[in-house]
Amino acid sequence: MAQTVGLETTDDPFGRPLDPVLSTPGAPVRRYRRRPALIGLGAGLLATCGAGAAYLAQSSGDTVPVLAVTDTVHRGEVLDAARLATARAAPDPALRPVAASELSSVVGRRAATDLPAGTLLTEAALTTADVPASGQSVVGVAVTEAQLPQAELVPGDHVRVFGTPNPGDAPPSEPPRSVAATVVSVSDVLDSGHVVVDVVVDDDVAGTLVAKVATGRVAIVLDSAGSEVPGGDDR
């Protein structure tokens, strides 16, 4: 009588037969070999990262406190403390930003050019020129918005103030006369509905402009930003 010999296995405590392949003793264990090149690469990356962090820390320590404008300042406007803030910047001999410690000497000076919000102040952007200068006068021109160009007027704009005819009059046979001026400041709209535009004119035509403005029949014309102060008819 033939006997059948089966593969002998050992059951686990839960009654499940164990996989004979997994339970076979003496299975070889795979060993991973260390690679010196990869270890060296990792060490190099760590060193590079450390050097970069050290450089950033050192760079941040090299910055100095300087002054910047918090909102747009137009050419000719006076700077006050409320429009200035302290920022930090790396020292740059080519830029020469104004140090924050110079705040008191900056307040009251005028912008020599338009300064967008966030601009760092430099000495070249400031001026101590008086307004009005010798031989000039400041005249306030009160007009309605209908007598102004739609484009916003800002300090430094070159304008001409024209006299206009009475409402209902026939068009004049000759072009109206004008006074050349430079804008110093522009007020908000007053309760009367007027806007006051302060302009600088030559002092020999200040009286002529005042007489025109007193009639209420004037209009302001904005001239090219790139041109010199235009010549008016009444000079």
mmCIF file of C-alpha atoms in Angstrom:
data_model
loop_
_atom_site.group_PDB
_atom_site.id
_atom_site.type_symbol
_atom_site.label_atom_id
_atom_site.label_comp_id
_atom_site.label_asym_id
_atom_site.label_seq_id
_atom_site.Cartn_x
_atom_site.Cartn_y
_atom_site.Cartn_z
ATOM 1 C CA MET A 1 0.000 0.000 0.000
ATOM 2 C CA ALA A 2 1.520 3.284 -1.052
ATOM 3 C CA GLN A 3 1.913 6.138 1.435
ATOM 4 C CA THR A 4 1.494 9.819 0.585
ATOM 5 C CA VAL A 5 4.097 12.081 2.128
ATOM 6 C CA GLY A 6 2.979 15.746 2.411
ATOM 7 C CA LEU A 7 4.966 18.891 3.177
ATOM 8 C CA GLU A 8 5.131 19.315 6.866
ATOM 9 C CA THR A 9 4.082 22.751 8.155
ATOM 10 C CA THR A 10 3.524 24.292 11.525
ATOM 11 C CA ASP A 11 0.219 25.963 12.211
ATOM 12 C CA ASP A 12 0.047 29.301 14.034
ATOM 13 C CA PRO A 13 -1.989 29.704 17.250
ATOM 14 C CA PHE A 14 -5.026 30.774 15.220
ATOM 15 C CA GLY A 15 -5.096 27.572 13.229
ATOM 16 C CA ARG A 16 -3.806 29.066 9.966
ATOM 17 C CA PRO A 17 -1.043 27.194 8.171
ATOM 18 C CA LEU A 18 2.158 29.158 7.808
ATOM 19 C CA ASP A 19 3.631 29.847 4.387
ATOM 20 C CA PRO A 20 6.364 27.259 3.991
ATOM 21 C CA VAL A 21 8.442 29.643 1.893
ATOM 22 C CA LEU A 22 8.430 32.354 4.561
ATOM 23 C CA SER A 23 9.092 29.885 7.357
ATOM 24 C CA THR A 24 12.028 28.246 5.647
ATOM 25 C CA PRO A 25 15.104 28.951 7.755
ATOM 26 C CA GLY A 26 18.314 30.175 6.278
ATOM 27 C CA ALA A 27 16.807 32.686 3.786
ATOM 28 C CA PRO A 28 19.556 35.129 2.728
ATOM 29 C CA VAL A 29 19.315 38.692 4.073
ATOM 30 C CA ARG A 30 19.996 41.462 1.521
ATOM 31 C CA ARG A 31 22.533 43.960 2.735
ATOM 32 C CA TYR A 32 22.704 47.550 1.353
ATOM 33 C CA ARG A 33 26.094 48.934 0.636
ATOM 34 C CA ARG A 34 26.978 52.477 1.707
ATOM 35 C CA ARG A 35 27.884 54.872 -1.092
ATOM 36 C CA PRO A 36 30.507 57.455 -0.071
ATOM 37 C CA ALA A 37 29.665 59.697 -3.040
ATOM 38 C CA LEU A 38 26.048 60.177 -1.894
ATOM 39 C CA ILE A 39 27.158 60.808 1.667
ATOM 40 C CA GLY A 40 29.573 63.471 0.444
ATOM 41 C CA LEU A 41 26.854 65.086 -1.675
ATOM 42 C CA GLY A 42 24.509 65.322 1.307
ATOM 43 C CA ALA A 43 27.217 66.841 3.466
ATOM 44 C CA GLY A 44 27.931 69.403 0.744
ATOM 45 C CA LEU A 45 24.259 70.395 0.527
ATOM 46 C CA LEU A 46 24.079 70.866 4.281
ATOM 47 C CA ALA A 47 27.176 73.052 4.201
ATOM 48 C CA THR A 48 25.768 75.148 1.344
ATOM 49 C CA CYS A 49 22.443 75.690 3.127
ATOM 50 C CA GLY A 50 24.269 76.700 6.276
ATOM 51 C CA ALA A 51 26.413 79.199 4.387
ATOM 52 C CA GLY A 52 23.330 80.672 2.695
ATOM 53 C CA ALA A 53 21.552 81.118 6.009
ATOM 54 C CA ALA A 54 24.622 82.796 7.464
ATOM 55 C CA TYR A 55 24.822 85.156 4.456
ATOM 56 C CA LEU A 56 21.162 86.146 4.778
ATOM 57 C CA ALA A 57 21.578 86.795 8.472
ATOM 58 C CA GLN A 58 24.630 88.943 7.825
ATOM 59 C CA SER A 59 22.941 90.808 4.956
ATOM 60 C CA SER A 60 19.897 91.651 7.064
ATOM 61 C CA GLY A 61 22.217 93.003 9.711
ATOM 62 C CA ASP A 62 23.871 95.360 7.174
ATOM 63 C CA THR A 63 20.682 97.365 6.510
ATOM 64 C CA VAL A 64 20.234 100.835 7.971
ATOM 65 C CA PRO A 65 17.082 102.839 8.870
ATOM 66 C CA VAL A 66 16.104 105.334 6.154
ATOM 67 C CA LEU A 67 13.099 107.524 5.347
ATOM 68 C CA ALA A 68 10.326 106.626 2.876
ATOM 69 C CA VAL A 69 7.050 108.313 1.911
ATOM 70 C CA THR A 70 3.845 106.565 2.973
ATOM 71 C CA ASP A 71 1.657 108.052 0.236
ATOM 72 C CA THR A 72 2.211 109.798 -3.080
ATOM 73 C CA VAL A 73 3.834 113.233 -2.747
ATOM 74 C CA HIS A 74 3.636 115.458 -5.801
ATOM 75 C CA ARG A 75 6.366 117.812 -6.918
ATOM 76 C CA GLY A 76 6.305 121.030 -4.919
ATOM 77 C CA GLU A 77 4.310 119.633 -1.997
ATOM 78 C CA VAL A 78 5.616 120.130 1.534
ATOM 79 C CA LEU A 79 6.645 117.007 3.438
ATOM 80 C CA ASP A 80 5.362 116.516 6.967
ATOM 81 C CA ALA A 81 5.987 113.787 9.543
ATOM 82 C CA ALA A 82 2.615 112.122 8.867
ATOM 83 C CA ARG A 83 3.702 111.279 5.315
ATOM 84 C CA LEU A 84 7.053 109.785 6.283
ATOM 85 C CA ALA A 85 7.982 106.407 7.747
ATOM 86 C CA THR A 86 11.125 104.488 8.624
ATOM 87 C CA ALA A 87 12.240 101.686 6.306
ATOM 88 C CA ARG A 88 15.404 99.604 6.141
ATOM 89 C CA ALA A 89 17.759 99.482 3.168
ATOM 90 C CA ALA A 90 21.281 98.354 2.425
ATOM 91 C CA PRO A 91 23.768 101.239 2.293
ATOM 92 C CA ASP A 92 24.298 102.335 -1.309
ATOM 93 C CA PRO A 93 26.642 105.253 -2.105
ATOM 94 C CA ALA A 94 25.000 105.656 -5.524
ATOM 95 C CA LEU A 95 21.509 106.051 -4.027
ATOM 96 C CA ARG A 96 22.320 107.948 -0.820
ATOM 97 C CA PRO A 97 18.957 107.532 0.946
ATOM 98 C CA VAL A 98 18.168 109.989 3.734
ATOM 99 C CA ALA A 99 18.791 108.460 7.165
ATOM 100 C CA ALA A 100 15.811 108.136 9.514
ATOM 101 C CA SER A 101 17.696 110.249 12.053
ATOM 102 C CA GLU A 102 17.350 113.224 9.655
ATOM 103 C CA LEU A 103 13.538 113.322 9.990
ATOM 104 C CA SER A 104 13.446 116.726 11.682
ATOM 105 C CA SER A 105 15.498 118.325 8.893
ATOM 106 C CA VAL A 106 13.290 116.803 6.177
ATOM 107 C CA VAL A 107 9.953 117.983 7.575
ATOM 108 C CA GLY A 108 9.000 121.284 5.935
ATOM 109 C CA ARG A 109 11.040 120.742 2.769
ATOM 110 C CA ARG A 110 9.401 120.354 -0.623
ATOM 111 C CA ALA A 111 9.512 117.461 -3.053
ATOM 112 C CA ALA A 112 11.670 118.284 -6.059
ATOM 113 C CA THR A 113 9.899 115.587 -8.085
ATOM 114 C CA ASP A 114 6.874 113.295 -7.834
ATOM 115 C CA LEU A 115 7.396 110.628 -5.149
ATOM 116 C CA PRO A 116 5.115 107.564 -5.411
ATOM 117 C CA ALA A 117 4.108 105.863 -2.159
ATOM 118 C CA GLY A 118 6.903 103.669 -0.819
ATOM 119 C CA THR A 119 9.707 105.681 -2.432
ATOM 120 C CA LEU A 120 12.916 105.981 -0.406
ATOM 121 C CA LEU A 121 13.867 109.612 0.117
ATOM 122 C CA THR A 122 17.129 110.890 -1.320
ATOM 123 C CA GLU A 123 18.689 114.341 -1.123
ATOM 124 C CA ALA A 124 18.096 114.769 -4.856
ATOM 125 C CA ALA A 125 14.341 114.339 -4.301
ATOM 126 C CA LEU A 126 14.177 117.273 -1.864
ATOM 127 C CA THR A 127 14.435 121.013 -2.327
ATOM 128 C CA THR A 128 14.522 124.022 -0.049
ATOM 129 C CA ALA A 129 13.472 126.456 -2.777
ATOM 130 C CA ASP A 130 11.013 129.025 -1.473
ATOM 131 C CA VAL A 131 7.552 129.272 -2.986
ATOM 132 C CA PRO A 132 7.030 131.867 -4.228
ATOM 133 C CA ALA A 133 10.570 132.687 -5.282
ATOM 134 C CA SER A 134 11.819 136.220 -5.666
ATOM 135 C CA GLY A 135 9.841 138.026 -8.378
ATOM 136 C CA GLN A 136 6.846 135.685 -8.100
ATOM 137 C CA SER A 137 3.482 135.699 -6.323
ATOM 138 C CA VAL A 138 0.952 133.053 -5.284
ATOM 139 C CA VAL A 139 -2.655 133.688 -6.339
ATOM 140 C CA GLY A 140 -5.657 131.609 -5.314
ATOM 141 C CA VAL A 141 -8.000 130.855 -8.213
ATOM 142 C CA ALA A 142 -11.482 129.783 -7.092
ATOM 143 C CA VAL A 143 -13.308 127.888 -9.820
ATOM 144 C CA THR A 144 -16.015 125.282 -10.178
ATOM 145 C CA GLU A 145 -15.214 121.823 -11.466
ATOM 146 C CA ALA A 146 -16.721 122.863 -14.815
ATOM 147 C CA GLN A 147 -13.958 125.461 -15.136
ATOM 148 C CA LEU A 148 -11.204 122.877 -14.626
ATOM 149 C CA PRO A 149 -9.805 120.207 -16.935
ATOM 150 C CA GLN A 150 -11.046 116.713 -16.172
ATOM 151 C CA ALA A 151 -7.461 115.579 -15.567
ATOM 152 C CA GLU A 152 -6.417 116.017 -11.942
ATOM 153 C CA LEU A 153 -4.209 119.044 -11.322
ATOM 154 C CA VAL A 154 -1.151 118.425 -9.143
ATOM 155 C CA PRO A 155 1.610 120.703 -7.837
ATOM 156 C CA GLY A 156 4.105 121.535 -10.556
ATOM 157 C CA ASP A 157 1.599 121.421 -13.418
ATOM 158 C CA HIS A 158 1.929 124.186 -16.003
ATOM 159 C CA VAL A 159 -1.385 125.912 -16.649
ATOM 160 C CA ARG A 160 -2.875 129.017 -18.193
ATOM 161 C CA VAL A 161 -5.780 130.929 -16.676
ATOM 162 C CA PHE A 162 -8.079 132.370 -19.355
ATOM 163 C CA GLY A 163 -10.687 135.072 -18.975
ATOM 164 C CA THR A 164 -14.063 133.973 -20.391
ATOM 165 C CA PRO A 165 -17.035 136.036 -21.713
ATOM 166 C CA ASN A 166 -20.305 136.572 -19.891
ATOM 167 C CA PRO A 167 -22.878 133.809 -20.315
ATOM 168 C CA GLY A 168 -25.077 134.574 -23.318
ATOM 169 C CA ASP A 169 -22.572 136.927 -24.925
ATOM 170 C CA ALA A 170 -21.606 136.389 -28.526
ATOM 171 C CA PRO A 171 -18.303 134.573 -28.993
ATOM 172 C CA PRO A 172 -15.429 137.066 -28.862
ATOM 173 C CA SER A 173 -13.875 138.068 -32.146
ATOM 174 C CA GLU A 174 -10.401 137.495 -30.696
ATOM 175 C CA PRO A 175 -9.103 134.656 -28.500
ATOM 176 C CA PRO A 176 -9.341 135.411 -24.769
ATOM 177 C CA ARG A 177 -6.189 136.515 -23.005
ATOM 178 C CA SER A 178 -4.435 134.268 -20.505
ATOM 179 C CA VAL A 179 -1.978 134.309 -17.613
ATOM 180 C CA ALA A 180 0.710 131.616 -17.389
ATOM 181 C CA ALA A 181 1.048 129.921 -14.002
ATOM 182 C CA THR A 182 2.382 126.892 -12.141
ATOM 183 C CA VAL A 183 0.160 124.956 -9.736
ATOM 184 C CA VAL A 184 1.239 124.981 -6.077
ATOM 185 C CA SER A 185 -1.700 123.216 -4.441
ATOM 186 C CA VAL A 186 -5.308 122.212 -5.062
ATOM 187 C CA SER A 187 -7.964 122.240 -2.347
ATOM 188 C CA ASP A 188 -10.797 119.791 -1.880
ATOM 189 C CA VAL A 189 -14.231 120.829 -3.124
ATOM 190 C CA LEU A 190 -15.580 123.465 -0.726
ATOM 191 C CA ASP A 191 -19.159 123.724 0.529
ATOM 192 C CA SER A 192 -19.699 126.438 -2.081
ATOM 193 C CA GLY A 193 -18.881 123.924 -4.805
ATOM 194 C CA HIS A 194 -15.644 125.690 -5.677
ATOM 195 C CA VAL A 195 -12.091 124.377 -5.811
ATOM 196 C CA VAL A 196 -9.242 126.732 -4.935
ATOM 197 C CA VAL A 197 -6.146 126.280 -7.076
ATOM 198 C CA ASP A 198 -3.092 128.126 -5.743
ATOM 199 C CA VAL A 199 -0.798 129.097 -8.601
ATOM 200 C CA VAL A 200 2.554 130.864 -8.883
ATOM 201 C CA VAL A 201 2.746 133.723 -11.377
ATOM 202 C CA ASP A 202 5.198 136.502 -12.148
ATOM 203 C CA ASP A 203 4.502 139.298 -9.705
ATOM 204 C CA ASP A 204 3.918 141.835 -12.502
ATOM 205 C CA VAL A 205 0.796 139.946 -13.663
ATOM 206 C CA ALA A 206 -0.548 138.955 -10.238
ATOM 207 C CA GLY A 207 -2.922 141.942 -10.184
ATOM 208 C CA THR A 208 -4.242 141.117 -13.649
ATOM 209 C CA LEU A 209 -4.988 137.540 -12.598
ATOM 210 C CA VAL A 210 -6.696 138.649 -9.390
ATOM 211 C CA ALA A 211 -8.993 140.928 -11.417
ATOM 212 C CA LYS A 212 -9.911 138.075 -13.767
ATOM 213 C CA VAL A 213 -10.620 135.693 -10.880
ATOM 214 C CA ALA A 214 -12.815 138.268 -9.108
ATOM 215 C CA THR A 215 -15.285 138.219 -12.005
ATOM 216 C CA GLY A 216 -15.737 134.455 -11.673
ATOM 217 C CA ARG A 217 -15.342 134.202 -15.440
ATOM 218 C CA VAL A 218 -12.133 132.232 -15.802
ATOM 219 C CA ALA A 219 -11.111 128.773 -16.957
ATOM 220 C CA ILE A 220 -7.923 126.837 -16.261
ATOM 221 C CA VAL A 221 -6.157 125.022 -19.094
ATOM 222 C CA LEU A 222 -3.559 122.306 -18.426
ATOM 223 C CA ASP A 223 -0.485 122.453 -20.665
ATOM 224 C CA SER A 224 1.992 119.739 -21.596
ATOM 225 C CA ALA A 225 3.915 118.294 -18.656
ATOM 226 C CA GLY A 226 7.147 118.230 -20.641
ATOM 227 C CA SER A 227 7.054 121.876 -21.663
ATOM 228 C CA GLU A 228 8.507 124.889 -19.938
ATOM 229 C CA VAL A 229 6.156 127.315 -18.223
ATOM 230 C CA PRO A 230 4.016 128.552 -21.135
ATOM 231 C CA GLY A 231 3.876 132.212 -21.984
ATOM 232 C CA GLY A 232 0.566 133.891 -21.260
ATOM 233 C CA ASP A 233 -0.823 136.886 -23.097
ATOM 234 C CA ASP A 234 -0.842 139.109 -19.999
ATOM 235 C CA ARG A 235 2.778 139.264 -18.874
#
